[in-house]
Coordinates of C-alpha atoms and ligand atoms in Angstrom, one line a residue:
M1 CA 4.4 7.6 5.2
C2 CA 3.2 10.8 6.7
G3 CA -0.1 12.3 5.8
V4 CA -0.1 15.9 4.4
V5 CA -3.0 18.2 3.5
G6 CA -3.1 21.9 2.5
V7 CA -5.9 24.2 1.6
V8 CA -6.0 27.7 0.1
G9 CA -9.3 29.4 -0.5
S10 CA -11.6 32.1 0.8
R11 CA -13.5 30.3 3.5
P12 CA -12.2 29.1 6.9
C13 CA -9.9 26.2 6.2
V14 CA -9.1 24.5 9.6
E15 CA -11.9 22.0 9.5
T16 CA -11.3 21.2 5.9
I17 CA -7.6 20.5 6.8
F18 CA -8.5 18.5 9.9
E19 CA -11.1 16.3 8.0
G20 CA -8.4 15.7 5.3
L21 CA -6.0 14.5 7.9
K22 CA -8.7 12.3 9.3
R23 CA -9.0 10.6 5.9
L24 CA -5.3 9.9 6.0
E25 CA -5.3 8.4 9.5
Y26 CA -5.2 5.0 8.0
R27 CA -1.7 5.5 6.8
G28 CA -0.5 5.2 10.3
Y29 CA 1.0 8.2 12.4
D30 CA 1.9 9.1 15.9
S31 CA 1.6 12.9 16.1
A32 CA -0.1 15.7 14.2
G33 CA -0.2 19.4 13.6
I34 CA -1.7 22.2 11.6
A35 CA -0.4 25.6 10.7
T36 CA -2.5 28.5 9.2
M37 CA -1.9 32.0 8.1
S38 CA -4.0 34.9 9.4
A39 CA -3.3 38.6 9.0
G40 CA 0.2 37.8 7.8
K41 CA 1.0 35.7 10.8
I42 CA 1.6 32.0 11.2
H43 CA -0.4 30.1 13.9
T44 CA 0.1 26.4 14.8
A45 CA -1.6 23.7 16.7
K46 CA 0.3 20.5 17.4
S47 CA -0.1 17.4 19.5
D48 CA 1.5 14.0 20.1
G49 CA -0.7 11.0 19.6
K50 CA -3.8 10.7 17.5
L51 CA -6.0 13.4 15.9
V52 CA -8.5 13.5 18.8
R53 CA -5.7 15.1 20.8
L54 CA -5.0 17.6 18.1
E55 CA -8.7 18.4 17.9
G56 CA -8.5 19.8 21.5
H57 CA -5.9 22.3 20.3
L58 CA -7.7 23.6 17.2
K59 CA -9.1 26.5 19.0
E60 CA -5.6 27.9 19.2
L61 CA -5.9 28.6 15.5
P62 CA -7.7 31.7 14.3
A63 CA -11.1 30.5 13.1
S64 CA -11.1 32.8 10.0
S65 CA -7.9 31.5 8.4
S66 CA -8.4 30.5 4.8
I67 CA -4.9 29.1 4.0
G68 CA -3.1 26.4 5.9
M69 CA -1.6 23.0 5.9
G70 CA -1.6 19.9 8.2
H71 CA 0.5 16.9 8.8
T72 CA 0.3 13.5 10.5
R73 CA 3.7 12.2 11.4
W74 CA 5.1 8.7 11.4
A75 CA 8.2 9.1 13.5
T76 CA 11.5 8.3 11.8
H77 CA 14.0 10.9 13.2
G78 CA 13.1 11.8 16.8
A79 CA 10.4 10.4 19.1
P80 CA 6.6 11.0 18.4
T81 CA 6.4 14.1 20.6
T82 CA 4.6 17.4 20.2
Q83 CA 7.9 19.1 19.8
N84 CA 8.9 16.9 16.8
A85 CA 5.4 17.1 15.3
H86 CA 5.1 19.2 12.0
P87 CA 4.6 21.9 11.0
H88 CA 8.0 23.3 11.9
V89 CA 8.0 27.0 12.2
T90 CA 10.6 29.7 12.3
G91 CA 9.7 33.3 12.2
D92 CA 7.4 33.8 9.3
L93 CA 7.9 30.4 7.7
A94 CA 6.2 27.1 8.3
L95 CA 7.1 23.7 6.7
I96 CA 5.7 20.2 6.5
H97 CA 7.8 17.3 5.2
N98 CA 6.9 13.7 4.2
G99 CA 10.0 11.6 3.6
I100 CA 13.6 11.4 4.9
I101 CA 16.4 13.9 4.5
E102 CA 19.4 11.5 4.4
N103 CA 22.1 14.2 4.7
Y104 CA 20.4 16.0 7.5
R105 CA 23.3 15.5 9.9
E106 CA 25.8 17.4 7.8
L107 CA 23.2 20.1 7.1
K108 CA 22.3 20.4 10.7
A109 CA 26.0 20.7 11.8
E110 CA 26.4 23.5 9.1
L111 CA 23.3 25.3 10.3
L112 CA 24.3 25.0 14.0
K113 CA 27.7 26.4 13.2
D114 CA 25.9 29.3 11.5
G115 CA 24.1 30.1 14.7
Y116 CA 20.7 28.4 14.0
S117 CA 19.1 26.6 16.8
F118 CA 16.7 23.6 16.5
K119 CA 13.5 23.0 18.4
S120 CA 13.0 19.4 17.2
E121 CA 15.1 16.3 16.7
T122 CA 13.7 15.8 13.2
D123 CA 15.6 15.7 9.9
S124 CA 12.8 17.9 8.5
E125 CA 13.7 21.0 10.5
V126 CA 17.0 21.4 8.6
V127 CA 15.0 22.2 5.4
L128 CA 13.1 24.9 7.3
H129 CA 16.3 26.6 8.5
L130 CA 18.1 26.2 5.1
L131 CA 15.1 27.9 3.4
S132 CA 14.9 30.6 6.1
R133 CA 18.6 31.3 5.6
E134 CA 18.3 31.3 1.8
L135 CA 15.4 33.8 1.9
K136 CA 17.6 36.4 3.4
T137 CA 19.7 36.6 0.2
T138 CA 17.2 35.2 -2.3
P139 CA 14.0 37.0 -1.6
K140 CA 11.7 35.1 -4.0
M141 CA 10.3 31.9 -2.6
K142 CA 10.5 29.9 -5.8
D143 CA 14.1 30.8 -6.4
A144 CA 15.1 30.2 -2.8
L145 CA 13.4 26.8 -2.9
L146 CA 15.2 25.8 -6.1
K147 CA 18.5 26.7 -4.4
V148 CA 17.7 24.8 -1.2
I149 CA 16.7 21.6 -2.9
T150 CA 20.1 21.3 -4.5
R151 CA 21.4 20.7 -1.0
L152 CA 18.9 17.9 -0.1
E153 CA 19.5 14.2 -0.4
G154 CA 16.7 11.7 0.2
A155 CA 13.0 11.8 -0.3
Y156 CA 10.8 14.8 0.3
G157 CA 7.3 16.0 -0.3
L158 CA 7.3 19.6 1.2
G159 CA 4.6 22.0 1.9
I160 CA 5.5 25.6 2.7
L161 CA 3.5 28.6 4.2
W162 CA 5.3 31.9 4.2
A163 CA 4.2 35.3 5.4
G164 CA 6.1 36.9 2.5
E165 CA 3.3 35.5 0.2
P166 CA 0.4 35.1 2.6
E167 CA -2.0 34.0 -0.2
A168 CA 0.2 31.1 -1.5
L169 CA 1.2 27.5 -0.6
Y170 CA 4.4 26.2 -2.1
L171 CA 5.0 22.4 -2.7
V172 CA 8.0 20.3 -3.7
K173 CA 8.1 16.7 -4.7
Q174 CA 11.1 14.5 -4.8
G175 CA 10.5 10.8 -3.9
S176 CA 7.4 11.3 -1.7
P177 CA 4.0 11.7 -3.2
V178 CA 2.3 15.0 -3.7
V179 CA -1.0 15.5 -5.4
I180 CA -2.7 18.8 -6.1
G181 CA -6.5 19.1 -6.0
V182 CA -8.1 21.7 -8.3
G183 CA -11.3 23.2 -6.8
E184 CA -13.5 26.1 -7.4
N185 CA -12.0 29.3 -5.9
E186 CA -10.1 26.8 -3.7
N187 CA -7.1 24.6 -4.3
Y188 CA -5.6 21.8 -2.3
F189 CA -2.6 19.5 -1.9
A190 CA -2.1 16.2 -0.2
S191 CA 0.1 13.2 0.1
D192 CA -2.7 10.9 -1.0
A193 CA -5.7 11.7 -3.3
L194 CA -8.0 10.0 -0.8
A195 CA -7.7 13.0 1.4
L196 CA -9.2 15.2 -1.4
L197 CA -12.0 13.0 -2.5
P198 CA -14.9 14.9 -0.9
L199 CA -13.4 18.2 -2.1
T200 CA -12.5 17.6 -5.8
K201 CA -12.0 14.8 -8.3
S202 CA -9.8 17.0 -10.4
V203 CA -6.1 16.3 -9.5
I204 CA -2.7 16.9 -10.7
F205 CA 0.0 14.4 -9.5
L206 CA 3.4 16.0 -9.3
N207 CA 6.4 14.1 -10.7
D208 CA 9.7 14.0 -9.0
G209 CA 11.7 17.1 -9.5
E210 CA 8.8 19.5 -9.5
V211 CA 7.8 22.5 -7.5
G212 CA 4.2 23.9 -7.2
R213 CA 2.6 27.2 -6.1
L214 CA -1.1 27.2 -5.1
T215 CA -3.3 30.2 -4.6
K216 CA -7.1 30.1 -4.4
S217 CA -7.4 30.8 -8.1
G218 CA -4.4 29.2 -9.7
V219 CA -1.8 26.4 -9.8
E220 CA 1.8 27.1 -11.1
L221 CA 4.3 24.4 -11.7
W222 CA 8.1 24.4 -12.4
D223 CA 10.7 21.8 -12.7
F224 CA 13.9 21.9 -10.6
S225 CA 15.6 23.9 -13.3
G226 CA 13.0 26.6 -12.9
K227 CA 11.3 25.9 -16.2
Q228 CA 7.5 26.5 -16.1
L229 CA 5.4 23.5 -16.7
K230 CA 1.8 23.0 -18.0
R231 CA -0.2 20.1 -16.8
A232 CA -3.9 19.3 -17.3
P233 CA -5.7 17.8 -14.4
S234 CA -6.7 14.1 -14.3
V235 CA -10.1 13.0 -13.0
L236 CA -10.4 10.5 -10.1
N237 CA -12.9 7.7 -10.5
W238 CA -13.3 6.9 -6.8
T239 CA -16.2 8.2 -4.8
A240 CA -15.9 9.7 -1.4
A241 CA -18.4 7.0 -0.1
S242 CA -16.1 4.3 -1.2
A243 CA -13.4 5.5 1.3
E244 CA -15.9 5.5 4.2
K245 CA -16.6 2.6 6.7
Q246 CA -20.2 2.4 5.5
G247 CA -21.5 0.9 8.8
Y248 CA -18.7 -1.7 9.3
R249 CA -16.8 -1.6 12.6
H250 CA -13.5 -1.5 10.8
Y251 CA -12.2 -0.8 7.4
M252 CA -10.5 -4.2 7.2
L253 CA -13.9 -5.9 7.8
K254 CA -15.6 -3.7 5.2
E255 CA -12.8 -4.6 2.7
I256 CA -12.9 -8.3 3.4
H257 CA -16.7 -8.1 2.6
E258 CA -16.1 -6.1 -0.6
Q259 CA -14.2 -9.0 -2.1
P260 CA -17.1 -10.7 -3.9
A261 CA -17.9 -7.5 -5.6
V262 CA -14.3 -6.7 -6.5
I263 CA -13.7 -10.1 -7.9
A264 CA -17.0 -10.1 -9.9
N265 CA -16.3 -6.6 -11.2
T266 CA -12.8 -7.4 -12.3
I267 CA -13.9 -10.4 -14.2
A268 CA -16.8 -8.6 -15.8
R269 CA -14.5 -5.7 -16.7
L270 CA -11.7 -7.8 -18.2
V271 CA -13.4 -10.9 -19.6
D272 CA -16.3 -10.7 -22.1
S273 CA -18.9 -13.0 -20.7
A274 CA -20.3 -14.0 -24.1
S275 CA -17.1 -14.7 -26.0
G276 CA -14.8 -15.4 -23.1
K277 CA -12.3 -13.0 -24.7
I278 CA -9.9 -11.1 -22.4
D279 CA -9.7 -7.4 -23.0
T280 CA -5.9 -7.0 -23.4
K281 CA -6.2 -3.3 -24.1
E282 CA -7.9 -2.6 -20.8
M283 CA -5.3 -4.8 -19.2
G284 CA -2.4 -2.7 -20.5
I285 CA -1.0 -5.8 -22.3
D286 CA -1.4 -4.2 -25.8
D287 CA 1.1 -1.6 -24.7
L288 CA 3.8 -4.2 -24.3
D289 CA 5.9 -5.7 -27.0
L290 CA 5.3 -9.3 -26.2
T291 CA 7.8 -10.6 -28.8
R292 CA 10.5 -9.2 -26.6
V293 CA 9.4 -10.9 -23.4
K294 CA 11.8 -13.9 -22.8
S295 CA 11.6 -13.8 -19.0
I296 CA 9.5 -12.1 -16.3
V297 CA 10.7 -10.8 -12.9
Y298 CA 8.0 -9.8 -10.4
V299 CA 9.1 -7.2 -7.8
A300 CA 6.9 -6.4 -4.8
C301 CA 6.8 -6.1 -1.0
G302 CA 4.8 -7.8 1.8
T303 CA 1.4 -9.0 0.7
A304 CA 1.9 -7.9 -2.9
Y305 CA 5.0 -10.1 -2.9
Y306 CA 3.0 -13.1 -1.8
S307 CA 0.4 -12.4 -4.6
A308 CA 3.4 -12.4 -7.1
M309 CA 4.6 -15.7 -5.7
I310 CA 1.3 -17.1 -6.7
A311 CA 1.7 -15.6 -10.1
K312 CA 4.9 -17.7 -10.4
Y313 CA 2.7 -20.9 -10.3
S314 CA 0.0 -19.6 -12.7
V315 CA 1.8 -17.1 -15.1
E316 CA 4.9 -19.2 -15.7
Q317 CA 2.8 -22.1 -17.0
M318 CA 0.5 -20.1 -19.1
V319 CA 3.1 -17.6 -20.6
G320 CA 5.8 -20.2 -21.1
V321 CA 8.8 -18.1 -19.9
P322 CA 10.8 -18.3 -16.7
V323 CA 9.2 -16.2 -14.0
S324 CA 11.1 -15.1 -10.9
V325 CA 9.8 -13.2 -7.9
E326 CA 11.9 -10.9 -5.8
L327 CA 11.4 -8.7 -2.8
A328 CA 11.8 -5.2 -4.1
S329 CA 14.0 -4.2 -1.2
E330 CA 16.5 -6.8 -2.2
F331 CA 16.3 -6.7 -5.9
R332 CA 17.1 -2.9 -6.0
Y333 CA 20.4 -3.4 -4.2
R334 CA 21.7 -6.6 -5.7
D335 CA 22.6 -5.5 -9.3
P336 CA 20.4 -8.1 -10.9
Y337 CA 21.1 -9.5 -14.4
L338 CA 18.6 -7.6 -16.6
D339 CA 18.4 -7.3 -20.4
K340 CA 15.9 -5.7 -22.8
D341 CA 14.0 -9.0 -23.1
T342 CA 13.2 -9.1 -19.4
L343 CA 9.8 -7.9 -18.4
V344 CA 9.8 -6.5 -14.9
I345 CA 6.4 -6.4 -13.2
A346 CA 5.8 -4.3 -10.1
V347 CA 2.9 -5.4 -8.0
T348 CA 1.6 -2.7 -5.6
Q349 CA -1.7 -1.6 -4.1
S350 CA -0.6 1.9 -3.4
G351 CA 1.7 2.5 -6.4
E352 CA 3.9 4.5 -4.1
T353 CA 6.1 1.9 -2.3
A354 CA 9.6 3.3 -2.4
D355 CA 11.5 0.0 -3.0
T356 CA 9.1 -1.2 -5.7
L357 CA 9.3 2.2 -7.4
A358 CA 13.1 2.1 -7.3
C359 CA 13.1 -1.4 -9.0
I360 CA 10.9 -0.1 -11.8
K361 CA 13.2 2.9 -12.4
H362 CA 16.3 0.7 -12.3
A363 CA 14.7 -1.8 -14.8
A364 CA 13.8 1.0 -17.1
S365 CA 17.3 2.3 -17.0
R366 CA 18.5 -1.1 -18.2
G367 CA 16.1 -1.0 -21.2
C368 CA 13.6 -3.4 -19.8
Q369 CA 9.8 -3.1 -20.5
T370 CA 8.1 -2.5 -17.2
F371 CA 4.6 -3.3 -16.1
A372 CA 2.6 -2.3 -13.1
V373 CA -0.3 -4.2 -11.4
C374 CA -1.6 -1.4 -9.3
N375 CA -4.8 -0.2 -7.5
V376 CA -4.3 3.5 -7.3
R377 CA -4.6 5.4 -10.6
F378 CA -2.0 7.9 -11.5
S379 CA 0.2 6.9 -8.7
S380 CA 4.0 7.0 -9.0
I381 CA 4.7 3.3 -10.1
P382 CA 2.2 3.3 -13.0
R383 CA 3.5 6.7 -14.1
S384 CA 7.0 5.2 -14.2
S385 CA 6.0 2.0 -16.1
T386 CA 5.6 1.1 -19.7
A387 CA 2.1 -0.1 -19.1
T388 CA -0.3 -0.8 -16.2
L389 CA -3.0 -3.1 -15.3
Y390 CA -5.3 -1.3 -12.8
M391 CA -6.9 -3.5 -10.3
E392 CA -9.9 -1.2 -9.7
A393 CA -10.5 -2.6 -6.3
G394 CA -11.5 0.8 -4.8
P395 CA -9.7 2.5 -2.0
E396 CA -8.1 0.1 0.5
V397 CA -7.9 2.0 3.8
G398 CA -7.2 -0.7 6.3
V399 CA -3.5 -1.1 6.8
A400 CA -3.7 -4.9 6.5
S401 CA -4.2 -5.6 2.8
T402 CA -7.2 -7.9 2.1
K403 CA -9.1 -7.1 -1.1
A404 CA -6.0 -5.9 -2.8
F405 CA -4.4 -9.3 -2.3
T406 CA -7.2 -11.3 -3.8
S407 CA -7.6 -8.8 -6.6
M408 CA -3.8 -9.0 -7.4
V409 CA -4.0 -12.8 -7.6
L410 CA -6.9 -12.5 -10.0
C411 CA -5.1 -9.9 -12.1
H412 CA -2.0 -12.0 -12.4
Y413 CA -4.1 -15.0 -13.4
L414 CA -5.9 -13.0 -16.2
F415 CA -2.6 -11.6 -17.3
G416 CA -1.1 -15.1 -17.7
L417 CA -4.3 -16.4 -19.4
A418 CA -4.5 -13.5 -21.8
I419 CA -0.8 -13.8 -22.9
G420 CA -0.9 -17.5 -22.9
Q421 CA -3.9 -17.3 -25.3
K422 CA -2.2 -14.7 -27.5
K423 CA 0.8 -16.9 -27.8
D424 CA -1.3 -19.9 -28.5
R425 CA 0.1 -21.8 -25.6
I426 CA -3.3 -22.7 -24.0
S427 CA -5.4 -25.4 -25.4
K428 CA -9.1 -24.7 -26.1
E429 CA -10.0 -27.1 -23.4
S430 CA -7.7 -25.6 -20.7
Y431 CA -9.0 -22.1 -21.7
Q432 CA -12.7 -23.2 -21.3
Q433 CA -11.7 -24.8 -17.9
A434 CA -10.1 -21.5 -16.8
L435 CA -13.2 -19.6 -17.9
E436 CA -15.4 -22.0 -16.0
S437 CA -13.3 -21.5 -12.8
L438 CA -13.6 -17.7 -13.3
R439 CA -17.4 -18.0 -13.8
Q440 CA -17.7 -19.9 -10.5
L441 CA -15.3 -17.6 -8.6
P442 CA -17.5 -14.6 -7.6
S443 CA -20.2 -16.7 -6.0
A444 CA -17.6 -18.9 -4.3
V445 CA -15.9 -15.8 -2.8
D446 CA -19.4 -14.7 -1.7
R447 CA -19.9 -18.0 0.1
A448 CA -16.4 -17.7 1.7
V449 CA -17.2 -14.2 3.0
N450 CA -20.5 -15.5 4.5
A451 CA -18.8 -18.1 6.6
A452 CA -17.5 -15.4 9.0
G453 CA -19.6 -16.5 12.1
L454 CA -17.9 -19.8 12.5
I455 CA -14.4 -18.3 12.2
E456 CA -15.3 -15.8 15.0
D457 CA -15.8 -18.8 17.3
V458 CA -12.5 -20.3 16.2
A459 CA -10.8 -17.0 17.0
A460 CA -12.3 -16.8 20.4
K461 CA -10.8 -20.2 21.2
Y462 CA -7.3 -19.3 20.2
Y463 CA -6.8 -15.6 20.6
E464 CA -4.6 -16.0 23.7
A465 CA -2.1 -18.2 21.9
T466 CA 1.4 -16.6 21.7
N467 CA 2.6 -18.4 18.5
F468 CA 0.9 -19.7 15.4
I469 CA 2.2 -21.8 12.5
F470 CA 0.5 -21.8 9.1
I471 CA 1.2 -24.5 6.5
G472 CA 0.3 -25.0 2.9
R473 CA 1.8 -26.5 -0.3
G474 CA 1.8 -25.3 -3.9
P475 CA 0.0 -21.9 -4.2
S476 CA -1.5 -22.6 -0.8
F477 CA 2.0 -22.1 0.7
M478 CA 1.6 -18.4 -0.2
V479 CA -1.8 -18.4 1.6
A480 CA 0.0 -19.8 4.7
L481 CA 2.5 -16.9 4.4
E482 CA -0.2 -14.3 3.9
G483 CA -2.3 -15.7 6.7
A484 CA 0.8 -15.5 9.1
L485 CA 1.5 -12.0 7.9
K486 CA -2.1 -10.9 8.5
L487 CA -2.2 -12.4 12.1
K488 CA 1.1 -10.9 13.2
E489 CA 0.5 -7.4 11.8
I490 CA -2.9 -6.8 13.4
S491 CA -2.9 -9.1 16.5
Y492 CA 0.8 -8.9 17.3
I493 CA 1.0 -12.7 17.7
H494 CA 4.1 -14.3 16.5
A495 CA 3.2 -16.3 13.4
E496 CA 5.1 -18.1 10.7
G497 CA 4.1 -19.6 7.4
Y498 CA 5.8 -22.7 6.1
A499 CA 5.6 -25.0 3.0
G500 CA 4.3 -28.2 4.4
G501 CA 7.3 -30.1 2.9
E502 CA 9.6 -27.8 5.1
L503 CA 8.2 -28.8 8.4
K504 CA 10.6 -31.7 8.8
H505 CA 13.5 -29.5 8.1
G506 CA 13.2 -27.6 11.3
P507 CA 9.9 -26.0 12.2
I508 CA 8.4 -29.3 13.4
A509 CA 10.6 -28.9 16.5
L510 CA 8.3 -26.1 17.6
I511 CA 5.2 -28.3 17.6
D512 CA 3.6 -29.2 20.9
K513 CA 0.2 -28.9 22.5
H514 CA 0.5 -25.2 22.8
M515 CA 1.2 -24.6 19.1
P516 CA -1.9 -23.9 17.0
V517 CA -1.1 -25.0 13.3
V518 CA -3.4 -23.6 10.6
A519 CA -3.3 -26.1 7.7
V520 CA -4.6 -24.9 4.3
A521 CA -5.4 -28.0 2.3
P522 CA -7.8 -27.6 -0.7
L523 CA -8.5 -30.5 -2.9
D524 CA -5.6 -29.9 -5.3
G525 CA -2.6 -32.0 -6.4
H526 CA -0.9 -31.4 -3.0
Y527 CA -3.7 -32.6 -0.9
E528 CA -2.4 -36.1 0.1
K529 CA 0.9 -34.6 1.1
M530 CA -0.8 -32.0 3.2
I531 CA -2.7 -34.6 5.0
S532 CA 0.5 -36.4 5.9
N533 CA 1.8 -33.1 7.2
V534 CA -1.3 -32.7 9.4
E535 CA -0.8 -36.3 10.6
E536 CA 2.7 -35.4 11.7
V537 CA 1.5 -32.3 13.5
R538 CA -1.1 -34.4 15.4
A539 CA 1.4 -37.1 16.2
R540 CA 3.3 -34.4 18.2
E541 CA 0.2 -33.2 20.0
G542 CA 0.0 -30.1 17.8
V543 CA -3.4 -28.3 17.6
C544 CA -4.7 -28.3 14.0
I545 CA -7.0 -25.8 12.6
G546 CA -7.9 -27.0 9.1
V547 CA -9.1 -24.9 6.1
G548 CA -10.4 -27.2 3.4
D549 CA -13.4 -28.5 1.4
L550 CA -16.8 -28.6 3.0
Q551 CA -17.3 -32.3 2.2
D552 CA -13.7 -33.3 3.2
D553 CA -14.5 -35.6 6.2
K554 CA -11.0 -37.1 6.2
F555 CA -9.2 -33.8 6.7
K556 CA -12.0 -32.6 9.1
A557 CA -11.6 -35.6 11.3
L558 CA -7.9 -34.9 11.7
C559 CA -8.4 -31.3 12.9
Q560 CA -9.5 -29.9 16.3
D561 CA -11.2 -27.1 14.5
Y562 CA -12.2 -27.0 10.8
I563 CA -13.1 -24.0 8.6
P564 CA -14.9 -25.2 5.4
C565 CA -14.0 -23.2 2.3
P566 CA -15.5 -23.2 -1.2
Q567 CA -13.4 -24.8 -3.9
V568 CA -12.6 -24.1 -7.5
K569 CA -10.6 -26.3 -9.8
D570 CA -7.8 -24.0 -10.5
A571 CA -5.1 -24.1 -7.7
A572 CA -4.0 -20.4 -8.2
L573 CA -7.6 -19.1 -8.2
Q574 CA -8.3 -21.3 -5.1
T575 CA -5.9 -19.1 -3.1
I576 CA -8.4 -16.3 -3.4
L577 CA -10.9 -18.5 -1.6
S578 CA -8.5 -20.1 0.9
V579 CA -7.1 -16.8 2.1
I580 CA -10.5 -15.4 3.1
P581 CA -10.9 -17.5 6.3
L582 CA -7.4 -16.5 7.3
Q583 CA -8.3 -12.8 6.8
F584 CA -11.3 -13.3 9.1
L585 CA -9.3 -15.3 11.6
S586 CA -6.7 -12.6 12.0
Y587 CA -9.4 -9.9 12.1
Y588 CA -11.5 -11.7 14.9
V589 CA -8.3 -12.6 16.9
A590 CA -7.3 -8.9 16.8
V591 CA -10.7 -7.7 17.8
K592 CA -10.7 -10.1 20.7
R593 CA -7.2 -9.0 21.8
G594 CA -8.3 -5.3 21.6
T595 CA -5.6 -4.1 19.1
D596 CA -6.1 -1.3 16.7
V597 CA -7.2 -3.4 13.6
D598 CA -7.1 -0.6 11.0
Q599 CA -3.9 1.1 12.2
P600 CA -1.7 -1.5 13.8
R601 CA 1.2 -0.2 15.8
N602 CA 4.4 0.8 13.9
L603 CA 2.9 0.2 10.5
A604 CA 2.0 2.6 7.7
K605 CA -0.3 1.9 4.8
S606 CA 1.9 3.4 2.1
V607 CA 5.6 2.8 2.6
T608 CA 7.0 5.7 0.8
V609 CA 10.4 5.6 2.5
E610 CA 12.9 2.8 2.8
Ligands
F6R701 C1 0.3 -6.2 4.6 C2 0.5 -5.0 3.7 C3 1.9 -4.8 3.3 C4 1.9 -4.2 1.8 C5 3.3 -3.7 1.4 C6 3.3 -3.4 -0.1 O1 -1.0 -6.4 4.9 O2 -0.4 -4.4 3.3 O3 2.7 -5.8 3.4 O4 1.4 -5.3 1.0 O5 3.6 -2.7 2.2 O6 2.4 -2.3 -0.3 P1 2.0 -1.9 -1.8 O7 1.1 -3.1 -2.3 O8 1.2 -0.6 -1.6 O9 3.2 -1.8 -2.6

């Protein structure tokens, strides 16, 4: 969850570290700090709050330091204060930590008994003192580290600066992401490759159970048994510009607007426009043994989970095996029935979500094939899966997921279509119809994105509401859930999504003239039932905001406000279009309420701890 950046080279490094931390701001944090080494001495600058506050302290660091590391902290153990901010320092040793040390209480008690005193309330500081104590009897850093990590339980990405080797940075990865950037006469590390994009494209992703040592001219790696490892760098295919705001007021707005291009590029990349053939190799499908797939279980969290719920509607039909969808945080702890014929699919934008990763590892240990639908190349979940379908949506920086959601829905659809065709389960006609919907999709997404102005007016009317209900049926039920999630996470308005058919079973009691109800009712097989639900809402003085077809006068007449939305024939693909007005609605409501759209309170982009 925290952001981590380290640099070792021959030029002054403070600005490079600070700029790297800025690129990780999107992950969410509440304090920050930097430590550098100069003339064999460690110097630190730390602050609570955002990086602008840390900036005021940077002059406390020697301008000429060419080795150092920085950290943005998302508080777990101890309040977001300067004292608790990383790096933690004792004597000639500084440490940054991303993750949670689960057995820190026992370790802290042991260290206190041994005479060590603590400056912070963090779990991380125990690692610092353990290492400092170990270095007294094990004078080589690598050996001391290998001993200390045997004492740690939990997740940790560590960065270490030590005056004993003033030209080196040490790293450890167990559970939390660590990536090394290989530069020219300069090397780097970070918790997220985005931080390194303007510096290098050449990266080495550490695996769990690995230790690294960086100097300006070299990278050394060992596993936890001390065995030296050799690893060639991979090359990132994202550009630095793709992670910039490019003139948009917020990343979220930029990413909503990127959706037409993302959808068009994904279809162009995966479906041959002339033959209509799907590239199953590029999709990772060729790496699976399909004869073994008797059932599919999707595991995911949050928005990714809702995308997978849409897959249940499309993929189950097309592939012809039972599909279930589970929250990764539940699945991993419930000892699910799994056999080697179950394909477990992890859906994840970041590829680093701790719960989802744990599910994949658990499934693999049961002999299942595992598949990742993921946006970030080389991230932990693809590296732990049998095969991966990369979404290639480009960096998603806004904490609220937008383009990743629509891109996931499209990827699931193509996955189902490709396997359905391979298994000869889809008639020629249905396949042609699907291709037609896919052909229409990019321009329809473009039209949906261009309707923003009207939605801004709707947002201006309702932004002071304290509650919202979203309803939909069929795949649009998931759009309702996703719309409610978007609104609550960035505007802090309480919002719930319901299946239209569930209203009568409880939630309808909430409806009165103060309750805006957003009804998603495209012209699909559920339309008439949705109209009945809207009638029921209106009969109880509920305020209805409709999202439906441009020409649908019947639905429009029932609603106080109406957001027309382009339509395609396929109900699963329609969700890609229907969700866009809801992304805009939550965005404009949040802007009106003055909340921090890209970094909503308490949230982090990549949830690498439980
Ligand atoms: C909501 C949101 C989260 C993520 C969830 C899973 O807008 O972004 O709910 O969808 O934390 O993240 P990934 O997809 O990275 O596994």
